Amino acid sequence: FKYYKQAADGGNAEATTNLGHMFLHGWGMRMDHAKALAYYQAAAKVGHTYATYQFARMHDAGLAGLKRSCS
């Protein structure tokens, strides 16, 4: 987590996406859908394709307090 966080803070979209995975699935930490969504959104904003996909899946599933939507 420490190194992914450092890389994400430095603007690395892959590390930002990996932090999203960690919070979404609870890998090594407590699950937190709101944090996962924020990390995916940040990576998606800089064009990370897989983060955009994960962000859309969270919307489709209605996670993190989102209204369920596939648009």
Coordinates of C-alpha atoms in Angstrom, one line a residue:
F1 CA 0.0 0.0 0.0
K2 CA 2.8 2.4 1.0
Y3 CA 4.5 2.2 -2.4
Y4 CA 1.3 2.3 -4.5
K5 CA 0.2 5.4 -2.5
Q6 CA 3.6 7.1 -3.2
A7 CA 3.3 6.3 -6.9
A8 CA -0.3 7.4 -7.0
D9 CA 0.6 10.6 -5.3
G10 CA 3.2 11.1 -8.0
G11 CA 0.6 10.8 -10.7
N12 CA 1.0 7.1 -11.7
A13 CA -2.4 6.0 -13.0
E14 CA -1.6 2.2 -12.7
A15 CA -0.8 2.6 -9.0
T16 CA -3.9 4.7 -8.5
T17 CA -6.0 1.9 -10.1
N18 CA -4.3 -0.7 -8.0
L19 CA -5.2 1.3 -4.9
G20 CA -8.8 1.2 -6.1
H21 CA -8.6 -2.6 -6.4
M22 CA -7.2 -2.8 -2.8
F23 CA -10.1 -0.8 -1.4
L24 CA -12.7 -2.5 -3.5
H25 CA -11.7 -6.0 -2.6
G26 CA -10.3 -5.5 0.8
W27 CA -6.8 -6.7 -0.2
G28 CA -4.7 -6.2 2.9
M29 CA -7.1 -3.6 4.3
R30 CA -10.7 -3.0 5.1
M31 CA -13.0 -2.7 2.1
D32 CA -14.0 0.9 1.4
H33 CA -16.1 1.4 -1.8
A34 CA -16.0 5.2 -1.5
K35 CA -12.2 5.2 -1.6
A36 CA -12.1 2.6 -4.4
L37 CA -14.5 4.8 -6.4
A38 CA -12.3 7.9 -5.8
Y39 CA -9.1 6.1 -6.9
Y40 CA -10.8 4.6 -10.0
Q41 CA -12.2 8.0 -10.9
A42 CA -8.8 9.7 -10.5
A43 CA -7.1 7.2 -12.8
A44 CA -10.0 7.3 -15.3
K45 CA -9.6 11.1 -15.5
V46 CA -6.1 10.7 -16.9
G47 CA -7.2 8.1 -19.4
H48 CA -6.6 4.8 -17.7
T49 CA -8.9 2.4 -19.6
Y50 CA -9.2 -0.3 -16.9
A51 CA -9.9 2.2 -14.2
T52 CA -12.7 3.7 -16.4
Y53 CA -14.1 0.2 -16.8
Q54 CA -14.0 -0.4 -13.0
F55 CA -15.6 3.0 -12.3
A56 CA -18.4 2.1 -14.7
R57 CA -18.9 -1.3 -13.1
M58 CA -19.2 0.3 -9.7
H59 CA -21.9 2.6 -11.1
D60 CA -23.7 -0.4 -12.7
A61 CA -23.7 -2.2 -9.4
G62 CA -24.7 0.8 -7.4
L63 CA -21.7 0.6 -5.0
A64 CA -20.4 3.4 -2.8
G65 CA -23.9 4.9 -2.4
L66 CA -24.2 5.5 -6.2
K67 CA -27.6 5.2 -7.9
R68 CA -27.5 2.0 -9.9
S69 CA -26.9 3.1 -13.5
C70 CA -25.3 1.5 -16.5
S71 CA -25.2 4.8 -18.6

